[in-house]
PDB file of C-alpha atoms in Angstrom:
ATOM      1  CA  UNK A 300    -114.879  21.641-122.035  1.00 91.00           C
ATOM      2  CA  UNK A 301    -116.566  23.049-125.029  1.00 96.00           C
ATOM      3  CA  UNK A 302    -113.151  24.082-126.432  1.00 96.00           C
ATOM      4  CA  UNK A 303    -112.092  20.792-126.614  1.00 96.00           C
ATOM      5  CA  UNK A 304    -115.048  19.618-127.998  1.00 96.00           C
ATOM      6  CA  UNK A 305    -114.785  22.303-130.728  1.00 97.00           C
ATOM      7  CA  UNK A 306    -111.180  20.970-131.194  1.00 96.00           C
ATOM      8  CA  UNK A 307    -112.532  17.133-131.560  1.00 95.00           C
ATOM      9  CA  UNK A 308    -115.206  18.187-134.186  1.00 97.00           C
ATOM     10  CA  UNK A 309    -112.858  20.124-136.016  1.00 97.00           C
ATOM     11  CA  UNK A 310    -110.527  17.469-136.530  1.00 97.00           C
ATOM     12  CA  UNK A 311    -113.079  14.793-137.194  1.00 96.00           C
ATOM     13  CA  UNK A 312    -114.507  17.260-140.008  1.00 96.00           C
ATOM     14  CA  UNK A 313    -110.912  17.554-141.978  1.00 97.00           C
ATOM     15  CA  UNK A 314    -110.805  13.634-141.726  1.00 96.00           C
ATOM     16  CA  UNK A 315    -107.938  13.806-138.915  1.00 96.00           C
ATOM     17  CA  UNK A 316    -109.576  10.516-136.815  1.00 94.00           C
ATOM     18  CA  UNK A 317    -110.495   7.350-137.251  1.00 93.00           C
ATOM     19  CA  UNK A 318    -111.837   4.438-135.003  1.00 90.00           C
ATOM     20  CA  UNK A 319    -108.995   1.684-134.397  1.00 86.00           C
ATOM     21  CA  UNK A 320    -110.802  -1.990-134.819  1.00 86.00           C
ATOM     22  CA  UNK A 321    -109.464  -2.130-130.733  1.00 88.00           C
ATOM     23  CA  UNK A 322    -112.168   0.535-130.433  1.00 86.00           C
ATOM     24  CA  UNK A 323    -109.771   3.182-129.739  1.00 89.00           C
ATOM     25  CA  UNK A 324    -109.680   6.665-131.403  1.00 90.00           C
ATOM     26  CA  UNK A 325    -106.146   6.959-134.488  1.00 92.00           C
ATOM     27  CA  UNK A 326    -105.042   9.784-135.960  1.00 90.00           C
ATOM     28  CA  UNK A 327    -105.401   9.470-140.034  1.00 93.00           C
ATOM     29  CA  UNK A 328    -102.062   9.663-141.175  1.00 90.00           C
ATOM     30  CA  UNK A 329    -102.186  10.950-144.902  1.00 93.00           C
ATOM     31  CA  UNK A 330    -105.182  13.379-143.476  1.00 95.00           C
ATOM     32  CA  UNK A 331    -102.319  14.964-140.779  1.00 94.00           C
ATOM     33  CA  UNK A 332     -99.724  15.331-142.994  1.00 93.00           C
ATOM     34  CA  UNK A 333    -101.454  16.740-145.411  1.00 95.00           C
ATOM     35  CA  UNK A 334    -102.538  19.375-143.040  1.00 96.00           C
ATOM     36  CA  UNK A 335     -99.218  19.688-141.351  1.00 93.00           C
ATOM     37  CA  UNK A 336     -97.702  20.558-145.261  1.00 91.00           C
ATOM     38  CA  UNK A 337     -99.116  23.309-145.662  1.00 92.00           C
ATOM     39  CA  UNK A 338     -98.445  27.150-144.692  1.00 89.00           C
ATOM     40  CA  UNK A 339     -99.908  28.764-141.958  1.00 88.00           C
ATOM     41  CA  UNK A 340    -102.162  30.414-143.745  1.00 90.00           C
ATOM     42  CA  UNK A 341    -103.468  27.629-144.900  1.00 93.00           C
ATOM     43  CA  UNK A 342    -103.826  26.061-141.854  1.00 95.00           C
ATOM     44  CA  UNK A 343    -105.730  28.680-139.821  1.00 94.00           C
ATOM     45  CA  UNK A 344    -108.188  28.820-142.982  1.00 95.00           C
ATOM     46  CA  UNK A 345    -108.927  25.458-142.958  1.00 97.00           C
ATOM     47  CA  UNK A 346    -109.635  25.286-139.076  1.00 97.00           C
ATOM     48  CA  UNK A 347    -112.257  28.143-139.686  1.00 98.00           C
ATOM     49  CA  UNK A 348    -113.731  26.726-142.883  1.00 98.00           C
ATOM     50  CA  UNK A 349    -114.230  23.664-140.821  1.00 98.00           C
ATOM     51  CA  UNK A 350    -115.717  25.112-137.795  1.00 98.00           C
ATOM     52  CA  UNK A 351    -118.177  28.110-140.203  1.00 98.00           C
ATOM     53  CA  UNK A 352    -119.338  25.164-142.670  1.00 98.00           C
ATOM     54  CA  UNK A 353    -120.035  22.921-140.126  1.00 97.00           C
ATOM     55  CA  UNK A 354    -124.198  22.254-140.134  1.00 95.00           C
ATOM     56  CA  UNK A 355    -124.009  19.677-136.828  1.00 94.00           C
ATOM     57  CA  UNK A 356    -122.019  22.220-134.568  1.00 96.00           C
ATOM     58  CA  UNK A 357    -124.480  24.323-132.588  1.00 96.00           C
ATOM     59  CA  UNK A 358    -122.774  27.058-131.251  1.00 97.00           C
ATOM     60  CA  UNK A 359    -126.135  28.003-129.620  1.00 96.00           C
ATOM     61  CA  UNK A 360    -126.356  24.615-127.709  1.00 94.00           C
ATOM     62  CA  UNK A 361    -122.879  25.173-126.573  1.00 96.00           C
ATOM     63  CA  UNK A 362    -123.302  29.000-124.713  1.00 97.00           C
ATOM     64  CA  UNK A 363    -122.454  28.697-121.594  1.00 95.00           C
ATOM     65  CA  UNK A 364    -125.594  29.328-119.210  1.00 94.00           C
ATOM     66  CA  UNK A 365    -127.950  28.093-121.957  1.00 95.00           C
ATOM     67  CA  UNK A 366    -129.385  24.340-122.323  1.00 92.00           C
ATOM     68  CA  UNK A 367    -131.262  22.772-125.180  1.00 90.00           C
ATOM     69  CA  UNK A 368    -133.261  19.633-124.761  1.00 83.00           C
ATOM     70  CA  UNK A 369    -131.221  16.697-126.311  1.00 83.00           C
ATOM     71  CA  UNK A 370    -132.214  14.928-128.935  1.00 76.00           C
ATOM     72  CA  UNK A 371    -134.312  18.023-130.276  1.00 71.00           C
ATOM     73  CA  UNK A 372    -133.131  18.841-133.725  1.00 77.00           C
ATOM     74  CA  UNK A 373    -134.241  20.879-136.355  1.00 83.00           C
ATOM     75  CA  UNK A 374    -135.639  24.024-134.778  1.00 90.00           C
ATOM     76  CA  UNK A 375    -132.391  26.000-135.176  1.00 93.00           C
ATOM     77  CA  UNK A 376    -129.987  26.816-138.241  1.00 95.00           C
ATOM     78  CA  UNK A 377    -126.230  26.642-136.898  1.00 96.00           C
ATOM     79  CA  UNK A 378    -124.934  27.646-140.182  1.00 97.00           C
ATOM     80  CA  UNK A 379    -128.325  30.458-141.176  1.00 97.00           C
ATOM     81  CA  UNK A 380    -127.147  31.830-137.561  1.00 97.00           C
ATOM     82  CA  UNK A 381    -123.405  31.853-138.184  1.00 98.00           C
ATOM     83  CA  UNK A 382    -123.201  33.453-141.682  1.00 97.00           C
ATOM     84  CA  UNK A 383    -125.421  36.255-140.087  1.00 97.00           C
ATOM     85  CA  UNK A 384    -122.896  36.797-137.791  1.00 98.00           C
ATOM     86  CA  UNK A 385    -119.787  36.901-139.565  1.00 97.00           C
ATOM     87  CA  UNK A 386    -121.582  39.030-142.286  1.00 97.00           C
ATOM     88  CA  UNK A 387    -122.414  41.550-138.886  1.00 97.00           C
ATOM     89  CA  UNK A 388    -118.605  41.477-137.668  1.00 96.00           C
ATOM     90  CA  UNK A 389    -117.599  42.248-141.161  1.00 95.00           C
ATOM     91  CA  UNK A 390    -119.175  45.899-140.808  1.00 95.00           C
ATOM     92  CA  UNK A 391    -116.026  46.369-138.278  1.00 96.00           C
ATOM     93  CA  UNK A 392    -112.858  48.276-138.935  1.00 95.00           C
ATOM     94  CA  UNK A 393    -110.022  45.217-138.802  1.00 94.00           C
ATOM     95  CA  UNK A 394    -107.521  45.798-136.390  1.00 92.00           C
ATOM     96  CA  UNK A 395    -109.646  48.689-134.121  1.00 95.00           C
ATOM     97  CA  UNK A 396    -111.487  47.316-130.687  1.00 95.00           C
ATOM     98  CA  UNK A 397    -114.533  47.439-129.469  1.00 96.00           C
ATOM     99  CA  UNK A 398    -116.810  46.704-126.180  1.00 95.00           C
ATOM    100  CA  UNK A 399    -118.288  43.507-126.720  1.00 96.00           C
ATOM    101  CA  UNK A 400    -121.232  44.907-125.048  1.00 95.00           C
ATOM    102  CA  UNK A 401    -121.193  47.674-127.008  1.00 96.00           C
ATOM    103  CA  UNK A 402    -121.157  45.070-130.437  1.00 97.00           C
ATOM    104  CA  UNK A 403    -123.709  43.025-129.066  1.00 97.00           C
ATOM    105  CA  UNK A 404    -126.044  46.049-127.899  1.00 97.00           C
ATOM    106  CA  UNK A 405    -125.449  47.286-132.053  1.00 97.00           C
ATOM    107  CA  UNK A 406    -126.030  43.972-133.479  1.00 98.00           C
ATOM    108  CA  UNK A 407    -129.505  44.125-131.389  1.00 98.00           C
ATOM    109  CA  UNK A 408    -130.906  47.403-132.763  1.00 97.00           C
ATOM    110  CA  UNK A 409    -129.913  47.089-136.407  1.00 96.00           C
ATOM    111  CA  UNK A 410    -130.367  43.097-136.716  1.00 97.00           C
ATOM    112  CA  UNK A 411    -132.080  41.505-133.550  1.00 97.00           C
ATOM    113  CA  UNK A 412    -133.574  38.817-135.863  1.00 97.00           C
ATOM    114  CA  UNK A 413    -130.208  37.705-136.999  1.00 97.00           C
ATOM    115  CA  UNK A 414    -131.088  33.945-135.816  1.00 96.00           C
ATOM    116  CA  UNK A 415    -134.565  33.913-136.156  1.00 95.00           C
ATOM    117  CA  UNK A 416    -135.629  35.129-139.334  1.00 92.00           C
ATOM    118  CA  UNK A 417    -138.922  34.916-138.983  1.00 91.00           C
ATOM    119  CA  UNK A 418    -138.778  37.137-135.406  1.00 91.00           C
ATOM    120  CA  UNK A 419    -140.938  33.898-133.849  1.00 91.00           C
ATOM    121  CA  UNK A 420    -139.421  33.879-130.291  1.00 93.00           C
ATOM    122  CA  UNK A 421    -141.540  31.630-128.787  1.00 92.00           C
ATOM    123  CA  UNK A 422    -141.007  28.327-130.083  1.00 88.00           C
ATOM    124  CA  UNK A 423    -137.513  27.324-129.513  1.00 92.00           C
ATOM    125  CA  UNK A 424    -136.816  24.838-126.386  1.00 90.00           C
ATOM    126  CA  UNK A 425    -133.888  26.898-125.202  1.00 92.00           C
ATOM    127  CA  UNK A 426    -133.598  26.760-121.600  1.00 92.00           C
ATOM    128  CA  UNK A 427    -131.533  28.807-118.848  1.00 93.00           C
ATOM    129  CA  UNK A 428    -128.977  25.958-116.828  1.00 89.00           C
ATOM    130  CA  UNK A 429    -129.632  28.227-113.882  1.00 78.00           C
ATOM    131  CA  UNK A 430    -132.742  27.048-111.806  1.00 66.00           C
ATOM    132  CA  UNK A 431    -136.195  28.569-112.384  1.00 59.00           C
ATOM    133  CA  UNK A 432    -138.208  30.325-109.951  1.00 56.00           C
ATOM    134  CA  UNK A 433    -139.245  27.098-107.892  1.00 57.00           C
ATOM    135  CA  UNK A 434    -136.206  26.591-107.548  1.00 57.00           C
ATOM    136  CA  UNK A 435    -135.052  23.232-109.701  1.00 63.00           C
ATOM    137  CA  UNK A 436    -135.988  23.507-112.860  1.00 69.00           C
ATOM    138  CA  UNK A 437    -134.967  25.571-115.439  1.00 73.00           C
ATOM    139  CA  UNK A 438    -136.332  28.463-116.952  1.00 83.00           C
ATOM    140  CA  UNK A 439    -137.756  28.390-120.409  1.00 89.00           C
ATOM    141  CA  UNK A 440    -136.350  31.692-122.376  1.00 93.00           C
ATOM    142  CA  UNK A 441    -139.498  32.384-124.404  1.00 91.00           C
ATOM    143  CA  UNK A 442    -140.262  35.443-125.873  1.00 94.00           C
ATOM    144  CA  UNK A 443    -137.871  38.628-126.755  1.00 95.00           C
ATOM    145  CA  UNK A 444    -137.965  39.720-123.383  1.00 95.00           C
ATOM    146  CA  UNK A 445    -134.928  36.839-123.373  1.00 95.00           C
ATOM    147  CA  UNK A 446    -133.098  38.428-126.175  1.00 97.00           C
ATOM    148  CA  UNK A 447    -130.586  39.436-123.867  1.00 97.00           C
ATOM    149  CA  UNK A 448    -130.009  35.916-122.076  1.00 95.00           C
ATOM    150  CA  UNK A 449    -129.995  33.875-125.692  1.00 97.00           C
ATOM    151  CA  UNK A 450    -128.831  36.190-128.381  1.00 98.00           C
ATOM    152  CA  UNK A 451    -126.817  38.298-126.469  1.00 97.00           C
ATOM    153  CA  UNK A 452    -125.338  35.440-124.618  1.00 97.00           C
ATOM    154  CA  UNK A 453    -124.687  33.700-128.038  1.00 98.00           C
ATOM    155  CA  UNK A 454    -122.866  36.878-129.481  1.00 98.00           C
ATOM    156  CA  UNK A 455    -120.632  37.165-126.594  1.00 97.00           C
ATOM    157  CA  UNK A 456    -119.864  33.245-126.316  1.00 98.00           C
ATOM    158  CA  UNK A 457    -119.047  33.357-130.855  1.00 98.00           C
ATOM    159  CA  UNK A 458    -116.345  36.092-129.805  1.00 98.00           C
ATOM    160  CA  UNK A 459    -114.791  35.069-126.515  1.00 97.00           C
ATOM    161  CA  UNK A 460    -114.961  31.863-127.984  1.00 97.00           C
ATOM    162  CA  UNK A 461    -114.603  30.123-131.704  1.00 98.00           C
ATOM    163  CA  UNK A 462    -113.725  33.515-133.130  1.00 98.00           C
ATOM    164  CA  UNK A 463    -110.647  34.150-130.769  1.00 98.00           C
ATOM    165  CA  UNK A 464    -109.827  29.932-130.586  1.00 97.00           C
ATOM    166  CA  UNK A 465    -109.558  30.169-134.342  1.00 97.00           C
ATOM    167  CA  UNK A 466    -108.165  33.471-134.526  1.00 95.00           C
ATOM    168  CA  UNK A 467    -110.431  35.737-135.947  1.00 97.00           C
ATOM    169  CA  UNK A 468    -110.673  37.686-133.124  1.00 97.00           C
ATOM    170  CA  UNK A 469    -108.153  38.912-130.565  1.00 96.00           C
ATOM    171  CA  UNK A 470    -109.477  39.884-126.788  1.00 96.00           C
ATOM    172  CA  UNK A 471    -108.052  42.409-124.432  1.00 94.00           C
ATOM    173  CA  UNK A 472    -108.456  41.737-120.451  1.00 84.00           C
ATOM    174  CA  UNK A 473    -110.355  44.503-119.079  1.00 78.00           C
ATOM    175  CA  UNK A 474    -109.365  46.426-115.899  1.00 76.00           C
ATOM    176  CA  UNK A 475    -111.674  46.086-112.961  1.00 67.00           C
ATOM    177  CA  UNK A 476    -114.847  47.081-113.567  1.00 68.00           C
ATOM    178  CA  UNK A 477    -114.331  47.266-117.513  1.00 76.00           C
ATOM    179  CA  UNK A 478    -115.817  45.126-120.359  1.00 85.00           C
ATOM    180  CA  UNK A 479    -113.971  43.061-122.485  1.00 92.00           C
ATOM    181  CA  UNK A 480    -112.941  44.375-125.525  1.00 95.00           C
ATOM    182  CA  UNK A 481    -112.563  42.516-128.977  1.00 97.00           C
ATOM    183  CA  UNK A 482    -110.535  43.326-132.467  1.00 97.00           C
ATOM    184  CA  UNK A 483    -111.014  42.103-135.667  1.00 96.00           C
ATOM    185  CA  UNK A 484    -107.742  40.329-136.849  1.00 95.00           C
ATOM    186  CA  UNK A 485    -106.385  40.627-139.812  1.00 93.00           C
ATOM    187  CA  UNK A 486    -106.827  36.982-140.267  1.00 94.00           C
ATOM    188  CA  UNK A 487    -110.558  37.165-139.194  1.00 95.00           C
ATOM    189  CA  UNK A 488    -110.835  39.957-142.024  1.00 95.00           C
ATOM    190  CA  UNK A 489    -109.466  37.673-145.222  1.00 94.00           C
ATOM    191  CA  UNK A 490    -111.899  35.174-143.924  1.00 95.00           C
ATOM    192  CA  UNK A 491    -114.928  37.473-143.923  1.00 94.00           C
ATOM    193  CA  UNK A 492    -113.673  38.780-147.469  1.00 92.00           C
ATOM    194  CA  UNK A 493    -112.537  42.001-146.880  1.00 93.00           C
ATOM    195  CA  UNK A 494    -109.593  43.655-149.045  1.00 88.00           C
ATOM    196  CA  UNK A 495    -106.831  43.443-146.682  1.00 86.00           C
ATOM    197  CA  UNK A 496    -102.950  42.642-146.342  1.00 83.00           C
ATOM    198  CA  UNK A 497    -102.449  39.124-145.725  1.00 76.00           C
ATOM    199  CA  UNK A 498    -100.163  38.742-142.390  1.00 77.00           C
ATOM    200  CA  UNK A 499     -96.958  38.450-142.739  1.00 76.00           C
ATOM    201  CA  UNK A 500     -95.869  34.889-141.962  1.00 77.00           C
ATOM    202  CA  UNK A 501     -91.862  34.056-141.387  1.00 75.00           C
ATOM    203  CA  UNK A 502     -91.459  30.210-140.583  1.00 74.00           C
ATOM    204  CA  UNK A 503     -88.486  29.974-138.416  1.00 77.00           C
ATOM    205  CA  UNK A 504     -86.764  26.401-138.251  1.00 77.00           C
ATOM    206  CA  UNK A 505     -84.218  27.386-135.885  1.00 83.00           C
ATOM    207  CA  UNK A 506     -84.540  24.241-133.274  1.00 89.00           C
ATOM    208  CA  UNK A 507     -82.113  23.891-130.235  1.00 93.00           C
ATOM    209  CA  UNK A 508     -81.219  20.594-128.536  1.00 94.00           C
ATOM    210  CA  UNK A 509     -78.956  20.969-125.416  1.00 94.00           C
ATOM    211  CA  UNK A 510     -76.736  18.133-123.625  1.00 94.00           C
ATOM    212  CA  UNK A 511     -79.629  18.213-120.605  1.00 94.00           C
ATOM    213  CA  UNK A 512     -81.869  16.421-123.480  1.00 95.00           C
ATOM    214  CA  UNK A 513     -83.609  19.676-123.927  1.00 96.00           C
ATOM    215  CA  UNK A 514     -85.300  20.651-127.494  1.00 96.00           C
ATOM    216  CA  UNK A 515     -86.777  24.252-128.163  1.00 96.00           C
ATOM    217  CA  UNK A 516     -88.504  25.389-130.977  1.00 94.00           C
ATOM    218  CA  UNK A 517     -89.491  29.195-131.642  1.00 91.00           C
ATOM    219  CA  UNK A 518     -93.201  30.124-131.743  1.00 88.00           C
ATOM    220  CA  UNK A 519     -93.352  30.320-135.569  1.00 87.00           C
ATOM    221  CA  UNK A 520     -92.187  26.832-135.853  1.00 89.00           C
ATOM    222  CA  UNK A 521     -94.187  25.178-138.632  1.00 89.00           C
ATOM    223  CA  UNK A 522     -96.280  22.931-136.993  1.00 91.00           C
ATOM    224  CA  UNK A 523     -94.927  19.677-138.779  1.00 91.00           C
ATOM    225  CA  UNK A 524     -91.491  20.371-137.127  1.00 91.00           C
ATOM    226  CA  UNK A 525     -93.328  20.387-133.573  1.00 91.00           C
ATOM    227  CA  UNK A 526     -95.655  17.244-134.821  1.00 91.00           C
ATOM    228  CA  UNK A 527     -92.250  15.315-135.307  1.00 91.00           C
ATOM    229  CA  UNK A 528     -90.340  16.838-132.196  1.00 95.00           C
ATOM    230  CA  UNK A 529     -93.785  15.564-130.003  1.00 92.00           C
ATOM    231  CA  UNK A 530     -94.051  11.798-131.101  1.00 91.00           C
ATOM    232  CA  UNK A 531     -90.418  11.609-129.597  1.00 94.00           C
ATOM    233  CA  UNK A 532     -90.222  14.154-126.228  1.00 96.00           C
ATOM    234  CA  UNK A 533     -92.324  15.506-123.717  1.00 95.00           C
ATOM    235  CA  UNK A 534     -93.873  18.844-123.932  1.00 95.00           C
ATOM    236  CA  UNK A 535     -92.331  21.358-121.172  1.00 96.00           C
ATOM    237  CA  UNK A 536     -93.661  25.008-121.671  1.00 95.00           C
ATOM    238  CA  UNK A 537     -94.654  27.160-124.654  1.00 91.00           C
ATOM    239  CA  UNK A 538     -92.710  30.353-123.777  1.00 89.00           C
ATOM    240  CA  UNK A 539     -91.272  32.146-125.060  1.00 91.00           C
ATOM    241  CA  UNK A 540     -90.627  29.140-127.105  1.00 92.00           C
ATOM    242  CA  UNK A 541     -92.161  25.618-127.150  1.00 95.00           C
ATOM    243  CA  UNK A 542     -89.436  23.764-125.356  1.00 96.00           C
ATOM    244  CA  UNK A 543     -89.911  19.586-124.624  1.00 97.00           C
ATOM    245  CA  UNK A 544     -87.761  17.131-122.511  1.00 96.00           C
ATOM    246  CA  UNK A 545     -86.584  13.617-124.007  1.00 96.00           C
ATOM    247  CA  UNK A 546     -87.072  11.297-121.565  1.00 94.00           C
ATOM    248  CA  UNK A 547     -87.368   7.089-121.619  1.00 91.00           C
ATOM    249  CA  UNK A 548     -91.005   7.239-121.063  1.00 91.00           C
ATOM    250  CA  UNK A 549     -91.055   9.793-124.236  1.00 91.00           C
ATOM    251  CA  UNK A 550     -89.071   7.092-126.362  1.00 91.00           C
ATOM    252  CA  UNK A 551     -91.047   4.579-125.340  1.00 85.00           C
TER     253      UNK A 551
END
């Protein structure tokens, strides 16, 4: 699950997780809190920082339908790759949507070397996961004829990805037999340094406990107040509002 592997470097990045001397994986507890303290604006900044700044995260390596030898290091630049990307999604108007096909078809006329600065496509040891033409082993993407099945497929997989997990980007469901369509959030546009409003942000702390042992908490819940309501009760749904069940095993 390459979200949850995003989530797990992310964490281990702001200093969230430690190893216990049992071996086992503990949260760091001034790290959290720290976190948990601050607004949400803060927050979603610091999840991005961690995931753009990040030089061992190869976002390339984790595109679906693409395979890179392991161990091989060094013939890519995760962060080169990523700050040519943001710096291409900052050309868009926040808030208005667009094909992603239609993105990724623009980003290939105007910048098609926007990973490979040197425009050397036939070096890298990316490799399709689907089998090659005898059948079991997979086909080497050399050469620009590929541009499609690497770059393309790493544009789409950035959008539909860690820029809508992190909230840069929202994503609209096509109808049948239309592409998805992506818009820059305001969010995504502070972080790529454009002029723009900051979101509004309106921390409710209106939490409901019921004599069933139910608790509910409101969507804009600061996330400390549902840190402290989850050490204690079991999570139950998240709408319209996060709502968890205390139980024995949950006191336990």
């Amino acid at each position: 699950n390459v979200r949850l592997a995003l989530l797990l470097h992310v964490a281990n990045r702001l200093g969230w997780l430690k190893r216990a001397e049992s071996g086992h994986i503990q949260l760091t507890g001034n790290r959290v809190r720290e976190f948990l303290s601050r607004t949400r604006s803060e927050q979603r900044q610091a999840l991005f920082d961690a995931w753009r700044d990040s030089p061992e995260w190869n976002d390339l390596c984790r595109t679906p339908g693409l395979e890179c030898p392991p161990g091989a290091t060094g013939w890519n630049d995760p962060l080169q790759t990523r700050a040519a990307v943001l710096a291409l999604l900052g050309r868009l108007q926040p808030n208005g949507w667009y094909r992603i096909a239609d993105v990724v078809a623009a980003v290939k006329q105007v910048e098609p070397n926007f990973q490979r600065p040197t425009g050397r496509y036939d070096e890298w040891p990316i490799r399709s996961t689907r089998p090659g033409g005898d059948g079991e082993s997979p086909q080497p993407l050399h050469g620009i004829e590929h541009w499609d099945a690497v770059e393309g497929a790493l544009l789409s997989f950035l959008v539909r990805g860690p820029l809508h997990w992190l909230g840069a980007v929202d994503l609209a469901e096509p109808s049948a037999g239309d592409e998805w369509l992506m818009s820059l959030t305001s969010w995504g546009a502070r972080w790529l340094g454009m002029d723009v409003v900051q979101p509004h942000e309106n921390p409710q702390r209106s939490l409901q406990v019921t004599d069933d042992f139910m608790i509910s908490l409101p969507t804009s819940a600061p996330l400390e107040d549902r840190f402290r309501v989850e050490r204690f009760a079991q999570w139950q749904s998240s709408y319209p509002r996060y709502v968890y069940r205390i139980t024995q095993r949950s006191l336990m």
